[in-house]
Amino acid sequence: MPYKPIESYGVIGDMHSVALVGMDGSIDWCCLPNFDSPSVFAGILDEAKGGSFLLTAAHDGSRKQMYMPDTNVLLTRFLDAEGVGEVCDFMPIHRDTYGAYRRGMHQIVRVARAVRGAVRFRLACRPAMDFARRPHRVILDDPRGAIFDSDGIDLALISPIPLSADGAGGVTADFVLQPGESATFSLRQVEDWTANADLLSTPVNGEDALRRTVDFWRQWLGKSRYKGRWREMVDRSALVLKLLTFEPTGAIVAAATTSLPEEIGGIRNWDYRYVWVRDAAFTLYGFLRLGYTEEAARFMEWLSARVSEKDGPTGPLQLMYGIDGRHELPEVALTHLDGYRGSRPVRVGNGATAQLQLDIYGELIDSVYLFDKYGSPISYDFWRELRRMAYWVCDNWERADESIWEVRGGRQQFVYSKLQCWVALDRTLRLADKRSLPFDRPRVAQVRDEIYETIMTRGWDAKRRTFVQSFGSEALDASNMLMSLMRFISPTDPRIVGTIDRTLAELASDTLVHRYELGKGAGDGLTGKEGTFSICTFWLVEALARAGRLDDARFIFEKMLTYANHLGLYSEQIGPSGELLGNFPQAFTHLGLVSAAFYLDRALGQSG
């Protein structure tokens, strides 16, 4: 089965993991039981060996996808003159009300329906455990379904249709549904099927599971406070952010996939199925803006556990963790997989874990400051850890680092990192004053002001009228547009206005923004090219709006909305032909959309 465009996929999930469903009805990506577990389907990374689960209408008619309104329940439709078929895909949410679904059992439910006319469907389920590294055997259990038995993880496909082994580790079936008929399939994951004697004997009630899952998503989305313009896109982004939240801990993963390339055929392929402190902190900010204080509180619990840990080689925090808080995420290249459209290597784990990224302290402490303001006051013990971080930043802000873009060409004196060090100290000062908390105010205020002056002198290019990527560099960096968003500088200050204009002139392709200039500065240590970085375009929108340039901001924002896929989803980057590139869907981009929409809508309302 040939590779499909990244933008052709929808996503379903249960806040433990997700599955990507193509417009042809094929699930080409799923890791079970968790986001960062080994894959059971990875056809998106190797069409021959990766594994997939196809459920599709056999005719050659047109195909369309949509979400059931206000949910993460996906409907794939197959339209033909002779008949119309549908496949409804979802992952039931684990709640106490689900007495039939034991905790720890994750499943994908697929309901095939004949809407008009008799429709022939084709099913082909071919798992490939552990990124196609772990063999399995197929056990047919007629008439209940099939078991895929491997060492450490088992799958059970419950089927109302007789299945046949295909001789290649999978099962197939062809069946016809008459108008109004449906057939429900459930793919369940357990550690050991032999210890679950009733695994195949308790078929899922598809309609009941669907109703409960729809109710869950609609009740959750109904708590959103956002009622402004572009509400449908904001709601979809909120649903994506919730989908990427690991329910047991409140941790938020950066994206659902690994190794989807930033350039087709290139090497910029990374594993994003972990918790970046930066991305998660910004996402917490997005949840707070939408009124989801419970999600923010859960993440704060996860964060509190991290900040109380013993300092590591990079200080009180490392830049990313596993969803369970683990520190070690060794990066391994899976050389037996071809990669998406030949984009090698496929990577599992992330070597950037060991990098020093000073900016994470500002992003984290700013999110804590906002949670204390809009959520609930933090505890004294948490304050002590924040205070310790602030003192550490005072002692370490002058160090070179790899910063937000995780360059692999050596540490530099990145302006963005200095900005966030300033944010870290500024917000701890504000928090201490607001709550009358014990703090060495004179020392921290002095260092904060020193950082400010250093950025203004060493990070500013007076000739080009722009802030630069690093001290002594002429390269631009889109992250500098966050200066006004972080309240470091007035949004109408000539320096940030000049930076915006220079960004439009040198980093923008039409209205899409590259994150930095490849080939300038010290470089990022990697070969090849990449697409425009989607969140940078949303940063530009918000910076323009804050500068009072509302017409420009709205035009760029509206144009950016057209680059979402047919379901309103974004990956990390956009390619030269408007195609989606990079891991998908990406929390950072959807957070940028929420933030830009929130501010722009408010600014337009005030201007009217």
XYZ file of C-alpha atoms in Angstrom:
608
model
C 0.000 0.000 0.000
C 1.675 3.282 -1.084
C 2.513 6.038 1.372
C -0.230 8.558 1.926
C 0.322 12.285 2.500
C 0.714 13.116 6.180
C -2.226 15.497 5.867
C -4.516 12.666 4.748
C -4.754 11.222 8.271
C -7.173 11.696 11.103
C -6.344 10.870 14.702
C -8.255 9.047 17.427
C -7.166 8.258 20.971
C -7.981 7.489 24.579
C -5.510 9.807 26.385
C -3.080 6.917 26.691
C -2.204 6.543 23.038
C -3.491 7.430 19.575
C -4.018 5.865 16.169
C -3.707 7.558 12.770
C -6.469 6.633 10.330
C -6.038 7.339 6.618
C -8.787 8.346 4.229
C -8.675 4.820 2.813
C -9.648 3.421 6.223
C -6.161 2.156 7.080
C -4.677 2.578 10.542
C -0.989 3.098 9.766
C 0.258 4.203 13.174
C -0.502 3.122 16.714
C 1.634 2.471 19.789
C 0.158 0.465 22.664
C -0.489 0.731 25.495
C 0.992 4.256 25.691
C 2.148 7.099 23.448
C 5.818 6.147 23.828
C 5.338 2.366 23.770
C 6.633 0.312 20.847
C 4.381 0.398 17.809
C 1.893 -2.264 16.783
C 1.152 -0.495 13.478
C 3.847 1.609 11.797
C 3.012 1.422 8.108
C 3.503 5.169 7.906
C 7.220 4.534 8.549
C 7.571 1.466 6.328
C 4.769 0.505 3.995
C 6.054 -3.045 3.577
C 7.145 -4.009 7.091
C 5.485 -1.516 9.438
C 2.046 -3.078 9.767
C -1.467 -1.683 9.302
C -5.154 -2.319 9.970
C -7.334 -1.707 6.914
C -11.118 -1.531 7.041
C -12.464 -0.061 3.822
C -15.212 -0.238 1.240
C -14.133 -2.327 -1.732
C -15.436 0.087 -4.402
C -13.380 2.832 -6.030
C -15.607 5.767 -5.150
C -14.627 8.973 -3.419
C -13.563 9.127 0.227
C -14.202 11.761 2.843
C -13.499 12.149 6.537
C -15.077 14.130 9.336
C -15.251 14.126 13.103
C -18.562 13.665 14.803
C -19.231 17.221 16.038
C -17.297 18.257 19.158
C -15.559 14.880 19.539
C -12.471 12.867 18.643
C -14.663 10.186 17.015
C -13.692 9.857 13.362
C -16.013 9.018 10.472
C -14.505 7.845 7.176
C -17.025 7.762 4.330
C -16.851 5.807 1.074
C -19.170 7.182 -1.604
C -20.066 5.415 -4.830
C -23.035 5.460 -7.203
C -23.913 1.916 -6.144
C -23.691 2.485 -2.402
C -22.305 4.515 0.495
C -20.358 2.939 3.347
C -18.930 4.384 6.554
C -16.332 3.349 9.112
C -16.610 4.959 12.533
C -13.328 4.828 14.487
C -12.708 5.658 18.138
C -10.853 4.525 21.223
C -13.159 4.199 24.244
C -12.205 6.416 27.183
C -11.305 4.519 30.325
C -13.590 5.637 33.135
C -15.171 3.870 36.074
C -18.456 3.798 34.143
C -16.824 1.382 31.739
C -17.384 -1.696 33.831
C -17.031 -3.924 30.771
C -13.560 -2.562 30.001
C -10.973 -3.381 32.577
C -8.406 -0.777 33.343
C -5.219 -1.485 31.477
C -7.007 -2.861 28.429
C -6.799 -0.468 25.508
C -8.807 -0.945 22.377
C -9.673 0.487 19.016
C -13.317 0.136 18.018
C -14.217 0.181 14.330
C -17.856 0.160 13.232
C -18.553 -0.494 9.545
C -21.956 0.556 8.232
C -23.858 0.394 4.954
C -25.606 3.747 4.656
C -27.073 3.379 1.165
C -27.144 0.263 -0.962
C -25.301 -2.984 -0.304
C -21.625 -2.276 0.401
C -18.751 -4.748 0.188
C -16.059 -4.158 2.819
C -12.523 -5.475 3.030
C -10.601 -6.016 6.282
C -6.864 -6.689 6.529
C -5.212 -6.556 9.956
C -1.450 -7.097 9.900
C 0.290 -5.981 13.108
C 4.067 -5.612 13.287
C 4.993 -5.593 16.962
C 7.729 -3.351 18.359
C 8.472 -1.479 15.143
C 8.501 -4.819 13.272
C 11.270 -6.174 15.509
C 9.217 -8.712 17.481
C 7.634 -11.765 15.814
C 4.124 -12.948 16.590
C 1.886 -15.862 15.764
C -1.726 -15.749 14.611
C -4.299 -17.844 16.448
C -7.704 -17.980 14.791
C -10.594 -18.409 17.203
C -13.596 -18.923 14.958
C -16.194 -17.487 15.247
C -14.959 -14.910 17.745
C -11.869 -13.462 16.058
C -8.107 -13.826 16.206
C -5.195 -13.502 18.627
C -1.841 -11.978 17.680
C 0.488 -13.546 20.228
C 3.944 -12.094 20.854
C 6.382 -11.764 23.719
C 5.286 -8.926 26.022
C 2.228 -7.628 24.181
C -0.752 -9.425 22.686
C -3.586 -8.218 20.496
C -7.048 -9.669 20.118
C -9.250 -8.795 17.166
C -12.900 -9.447 18.035
C -14.863 -9.876 14.841
C -18.458 -10.734 13.950
C -17.161 -11.854 10.539
C -15.116 -15.048 10.014
C -11.427 -14.239 9.573
C -8.776 -15.980 7.477
C -5.034 -16.049 8.094
C -3.144 -14.479 5.214
C 0.114 -16.369 5.783
C 2.029 -13.152 6.477
C 1.169 -12.603 10.130
C -2.217 -11.042 9.469
C -5.880 -11.830 8.947
C -8.331 -10.811 6.236
C -12.050 -10.832 5.580
C -14.418 -9.732 2.835
C -18.051 -9.178 3.691
C -21.164 -7.422 2.441
C -23.445 -5.245 4.563
C -26.980 -4.578 3.449
C -28.515 -1.083 3.821
C -28.767 -0.193 7.502
C -26.564 -3.069 8.669
C -23.397 -2.601 10.702
C -20.503 -4.709 11.964
C -18.372 -3.813 14.995
C -14.710 -4.825 15.283
C -12.604 -4.330 18.383
C -8.827 -4.578 18.551
C -7.803 -5.083 22.184
C -4.336 -4.963 23.690
C -3.219 -6.907 26.763
C 0.128 -8.070 28.098
C -0.839 -11.751 28.088
C -3.986 -13.035 26.411
C -3.745 -16.404 28.194
C -4.382 -14.638 31.495
C -7.544 -13.052 30.073
C -9.795 -15.978 29.348
C -12.769 -13.787 28.498
C -10.837 -11.575 26.101
C -12.723 -12.829 23.053
C -15.894 -13.885 24.837
C -16.975 -10.343 25.774
C -17.625 -8.560 22.477
C -17.869 -4.801 22.617
C -21.267 -3.160 22.389
C -20.324 -0.770 19.605
C -23.280 1.572 19.870
C -23.028 1.846 23.653
C -19.266 2.444 23.542
C -19.767 5.036 20.813
C -22.440 6.856 22.785
C -20.323 6.953 25.938
C -17.246 8.164 24.059
C -19.203 10.872 22.221
C -20.717 12.008 25.528
C -17.285 12.200 27.147
C -15.772 14.424 24.464
C -18.806 16.703 24.216
C -19.022 17.173 27.965
C -15.328 17.962 28.111
C -15.398 20.450 25.242
C -18.507 22.065 26.709
C -16.356 23.372 29.567
C -14.391 25.646 27.217
C -14.845 29.356 27.829
C -13.886 30.348 24.292
C -16.815 31.847 22.389
C -15.003 34.063 19.891
C -14.166 33.972 16.178
C -12.782 30.778 14.623
C -14.381 28.789 17.411
C -14.482 25.568 15.383
C -10.717 25.638 14.821
C -10.021 26.569 18.436
C -12.269 23.741 19.630
C -10.499 21.250 17.361
C -7.138 22.407 18.693
C -8.387 21.990 22.253
C -9.529 18.455 21.443
C -6.090 17.685 19.987
C -4.342 19.032 23.084
C -6.559 16.895 25.305
C -5.916 13.890 23.087
C -2.151 14.356 23.584
C -2.499 14.422 27.379
C -1.489 11.238 29.203
C -4.435 10.747 31.539
C -2.702 8.781 34.331
C -0.153 11.534 35.049
C -1.409 14.701 33.342
C 1.749 14.838 31.206
C 1.410 16.336 27.717
C 3.361 14.825 24.810
C 4.761 17.026 22.067
C 3.282 14.952 19.226
C 1.796 11.554 18.545
C 4.469 10.162 16.220
C 8.147 9.614 15.680
C 10.342 10.261 12.662
C 7.886 11.889 10.282
C 10.382 13.971 8.305
C 10.933 17.703 8.143
C 12.205 17.108 4.591
C 11.189 14.173 2.405
C 14.251 11.960 2.085
C 16.115 13.969 4.730
C 17.590 13.081 8.115
C 15.669 15.568 10.281
C 13.457 12.879 11.753
C 12.885 12.910 15.510
C 10.858 11.144 18.187
C 8.315 13.558 19.706
C 6.332 11.122 21.873
C 7.695 12.579 25.098
C 7.074 15.502 27.437
C 9.037 18.635 26.572
C 8.923 21.027 29.521
C 8.638 23.922 27.062
C 5.831 22.518 24.935
C 3.881 21.275 27.929
C 4.253 24.590 29.771
C 2.903 26.494 26.778
C 0.079 23.970 26.465
C -0.809 24.497 30.119
C -1.062 28.193 29.288
C -3.458 27.300 26.463
C -5.625 25.177 28.757
C -5.816 28.033 31.259
C -6.920 30.471 28.559
C -9.710 28.115 27.565
C -10.788 27.584 31.165
C -9.499 24.034 31.647
C -8.072 24.456 35.126
C -8.364 20.731 35.917
C -5.964 19.827 33.094
C -3.610 22.562 34.248
C -3.746 21.266 37.828
C -2.962 17.697 36.724
C 0.070 18.855 34.794
C 1.206 20.947 37.754
C 1.189 17.782 39.854
C 3.424 16.084 37.296
C 5.635 19.145 37.162
C 5.882 19.379 40.937
C 7.284 15.858 41.011
C 9.951 16.817 38.458
C 11.108 20.028 40.142
C 11.550 18.252 43.477
C 13.985 15.732 41.987
C 17.722 15.902 42.481
C 19.604 18.226 40.127
C 21.059 16.559 37.068
C 23.882 17.467 34.663
C 21.784 20.276 33.130
C 20.487 21.704 36.398
C 17.219 21.357 38.301
C 15.372 20.293 35.135
C 16.098 18.421 31.980
C 14.350 19.575 28.853
C 12.216 16.455 28.300
C 10.999 13.383 30.136
C 9.067 10.224 29.481
C 5.335 10.423 30.106
C 5.931 8.612 33.399
C 8.682 11.052 34.398
C 11.636 8.858 33.475
C 14.861 10.623 32.584
C 16.570 8.230 30.195
C 15.363 8.363 26.581
C 18.250 6.825 24.614
C 18.120 7.588 20.901
C 18.277 4.539 18.641
C 18.127 4.389 14.847
C 15.877 1.608 13.518
C 17.853 0.808 10.395
C 15.525 -2.005 9.293
C 12.728 0.502 8.552
C 12.722 2.555 5.354
C 11.199 5.658 6.918
C 8.324 7.709 5.549
C 8.872 7.838 1.788
C 12.482 6.774 2.283
C 13.279 9.370 4.956
C 15.929 7.708 7.078
C 16.742 7.166 9.836
C 13.703 6.187 11.857
C 14.556 7.164 15.420
C 13.191 5.965 18.753
C 14.194 7.959 21.805
C 15.706 11.416 21.671
C 19.337 12.321 22.196
C 18.442 15.947 22.894
C 17.571 14.828 26.435
C 21.132 15.587 27.505
C 21.159 19.108 26.040
C 21.257 22.290 28.073
C 18.290 24.483 27.158
C 18.107 27.421 29.535
C 14.859 28.716 28.068
C 12.804 25.983 29.759
C 13.073 27.761 33.113
C 11.318 30.856 31.843
C 8.569 28.916 30.106
C 7.988 26.734 33.139
C 7.992 29.489 35.744
C 5.759 31.679 33.584
C 3.224 28.841 33.399
C 3.403 28.403 37.179
C 2.864 32.140 37.633
C -0.229 31.989 35.424
C -1.536 28.878 37.175
C -1.125 30.588 40.537
C -3.073 33.538 39.135
C -5.859 31.758 37.243
C -5.849 28.261 38.734
C -5.016 27.886 42.414
C -2.180 29.212 44.616
C 0.911 27.026 44.689
C 2.160 25.441 47.913
C 5.075 26.657 49.975
C 7.068 23.519 49.157
C 6.563 24.141 45.450
C 7.616 27.748 45.955
C 10.852 26.601 47.569
C 11.684 24.595 44.449
C 10.848 27.528 42.162
C 12.990 29.801 44.299
C 15.865 27.326 44.020
C 15.447 27.351 40.230
C 15.507 31.143 40.159
C 18.749 31.218 42.108
C 20.180 28.605 39.740
C 19.234 30.776 36.763
C 20.991 33.726 38.429
C 24.157 31.660 38.547
C 23.914 30.070 35.087
C 22.190 32.440 32.658
C 25.473 33.434 30.983
C 26.178 29.875 29.824
C 25.898 28.934 26.152
C 23.236 26.342 25.384
C 21.358 24.530 22.611
C 18.135 26.514 23.215
C 14.626 26.048 21.829
C 15.545 24.538 18.455
C 17.835 21.862 19.948
C 20.720 22.535 17.579
C 23.256 19.765 17.211
C 26.095 21.968 16.050
C 27.329 23.127 19.447
C 26.169 25.524 22.128
C 25.730 29.223 21.445
C 24.713 32.364 23.303
C 21.133 32.291 22.073
C 19.103 35.456 22.566
C 15.904 33.468 23.109
C 17.458 31.600 26.025
C 18.497 34.893 27.623
C 14.956 36.195 27.117
C 13.492 33.224 28.968
C 16.049 33.527 31.752
C 14.763 37.077 32.185
C 11.192 35.722 32.199
C 12.105 33.159 34.869
C 13.443 35.828 37.212
C 10.746 38.369 36.425
C 7.911 35.936 37.139
C 9.422 34.658 40.368
C 9.752 38.260 41.524
C 6.138 38.965 40.595
C 4.959 35.798 42.312
C 6.936 36.545 45.455
C 5.550 40.085 45.634
C 1.987 38.985 44.952
C 2.046 36.303 47.639
C 4.560 37.976 50.008
C 6.800 34.934 49.735
C 10.358 34.858 51.152
C 12.846 35.643 48.395
C 16.189 37.348 47.814
C 14.568 40.134 45.832
C 17.565 42.494 45.503
C 19.823 39.803 44.063
C 17.272 38.419 41.626
C 16.124 41.867 40.493
C 19.717 42.887 39.838
C 20.408 39.828 37.675
C 17.071 40.213 35.868
C 17.973 43.789 34.921
C 21.465 42.722 33.882
C 19.998 40.151 31.506
C 17.694 42.801 30.046
C 20.533 45.198 29.304
C 22.667 42.401 27.865
C 19.943 41.403 25.398
C 19.459 45.002 24.360
C 23.166 45.534 23.721
C 24.520 42.171 22.522
C 21.353 40.729 20.996
C 20.410 43.799 18.948
C 21.684 44.537 15.434
C 21.387 48.315 15.162
C 22.313 48.338 11.473
C 19.602 45.898 10.413
C 17.160 47.036 13.104
C 16.450 43.563 14.431
C 17.166 41.217 17.274
C 19.418 38.352 16.168
C 19.596 34.652 16.930
C 22.707 34.711 19.092
C 25.274 37.192 20.357
C 27.575 38.261 17.525
C 25.417 36.599 14.846
C 23.614 38.160 11.907
C 21.117 35.295 11.658
C 17.447 35.879 12.449
C 15.308 33.698 14.673
C 11.502 33.657 14.736
C 11.493 32.908 18.471
C 12.475 36.527 19.097
C 8.912 37.530 18.235
C 7.978 36.144 21.630
C 9.633 39.146 23.262
C 6.436 41.148 23.160
C 4.272 38.132 23.940
C 6.310 37.509 27.102
C 6.018 41.181 28.109
C 9.769 41.714 27.816
C 9.308 44.683 25.513
C 6.454 46.941 24.511
C 4.665 45.450 21.483
C 5.034 48.808 19.700
C 8.674 49.377 20.627
C 10.646 50.172 17.435
C 12.995 47.304 18.195
C 10.334 44.600 18.132
C 8.567 46.298 15.205
C 11.854 46.183 13.309
C 12.287 42.515 14.224
C 8.795 41.718 12.934
C 9.452 43.522 9.654
C 12.819 41.810 9.210
C 11.197 38.445 9.950
C 8.599 39.087 7.247
C 11.314 40.092 4.799
C 13.828 37.309 5.450
C 12.191 34.382 7.249
C 8.743 34.365 5.643
C 7.799 32.415 2.537
C 4.683 34.275 1.496
C 3.122 34.446 4.979
C 4.605 31.207 6.351
C 7.575 31.603 8.680
C 10.795 29.616 8.909
C 12.132 29.259 12.443
C 15.627 30.471 11.502
C 17.910 30.944 8.543
C 19.603 27.703 7.526
C 23.227 28.286 6.625
C 23.578 31.458 8.695
C 25.014 31.850 12.143
C 26.830 28.870 13.662
C 24.371 26.458 12.020
C 22.315 23.696 13.568
C 24.758 20.895 12.817
C 22.444 19.113 10.377
C 22.329 18.717 6.623
C 19.310 19.245 4.416
C 16.366 21.613 4.470
C 13.081 21.872 6.296
C 9.639 23.390 5.897
C 8.213 26.495 7.487
C 7.556 26.079 11.198
C 3.855 26.383 11.868
C 3.922 27.799 15.381
C 6.260 30.568 14.176
C 3.521 31.784 11.840
C 1.090 31.919 14.763
C 3.708 33.833 16.793
C 3.925 36.336 13.938
C 0.143 36.739 13.983
C 0.087 37.483 17.690
C 3.082 39.818 17.539
C 1.429 41.784 14.722
C -1.861 41.937 16.620
C -0.126 43.200 19.745
C 1.635 45.824 17.635
C -1.753 47.078 16.448
C -1.412 45.751 12.895
C -4.722 43.915 13.016
C -5.420 43.754 9.275
C -2.061 42.065 8.625
C -2.505 39.759 11.607
C -5.967 38.653 10.565
C -5.001 38.059 6.950
C -2.009 35.896 7.915
C -4.070 34.012 10.502
C -6.907 33.305 8.094
C -4.418 32.193 5.474
C -2.693 29.915 7.962
C -6.001 28.214 8.734
C -6.144 27.030 5.118
C -2.982 24.966 5.671
C -4.687 22.697 8.196
C -5.722 19.347 6.822
C -9.324 18.444 6.028
C -9.999 17.802 9.726
C -8.354 20.950 11.099
C -5.133 19.183 12.143
C -1.552 20.435 11.864
C 1.820 18.774 11.897
C 4.997 20.581 12.898
C 5.876 22.109 9.539
C 4.510 22.994 6.098
C 6.395 22.097 2.925
C 6.903 24.142 -0.245
C 3.734 22.778 -1.876
C 1.594 23.278 1.211
C 2.033 19.673 2.340
C 2.342 18.832 6.031
C 5.781 17.798 7.262
C 7.093 16.593 10.603
C 5.394 14.795 13.442
C 1.605 14.806 13.530
C -0.486 16.114 15.124
C 1.744 18.516 17.041
C 0.658 20.094 20.314
C 2.927 23.148 19.932
C 1.245 24.226 16.690
C -2.274 23.796 18.018
C -1.305 25.736 21.136
C -0.039 28.546 18.900
C -3.372 28.593 17.086
C -5.306 28.854 20.354
C -3.122 31.661 21.676
C -3.185 33.671 18.435
C -6.954 33.261 18.019
C -7.589 34.270 21.618
C -5.583 37.501 21.420
C -6.583 38.442 17.870
C -10.279 37.916 18.577
C -10.067 40.123 21.645
C -8.105 42.812 19.805
C -10.589 42.850 16.915
C -13.461 43.137 19.370
C -11.866 46.095 21.080
C -11.061 47.821 17.783
C -14.657 47.481 16.605
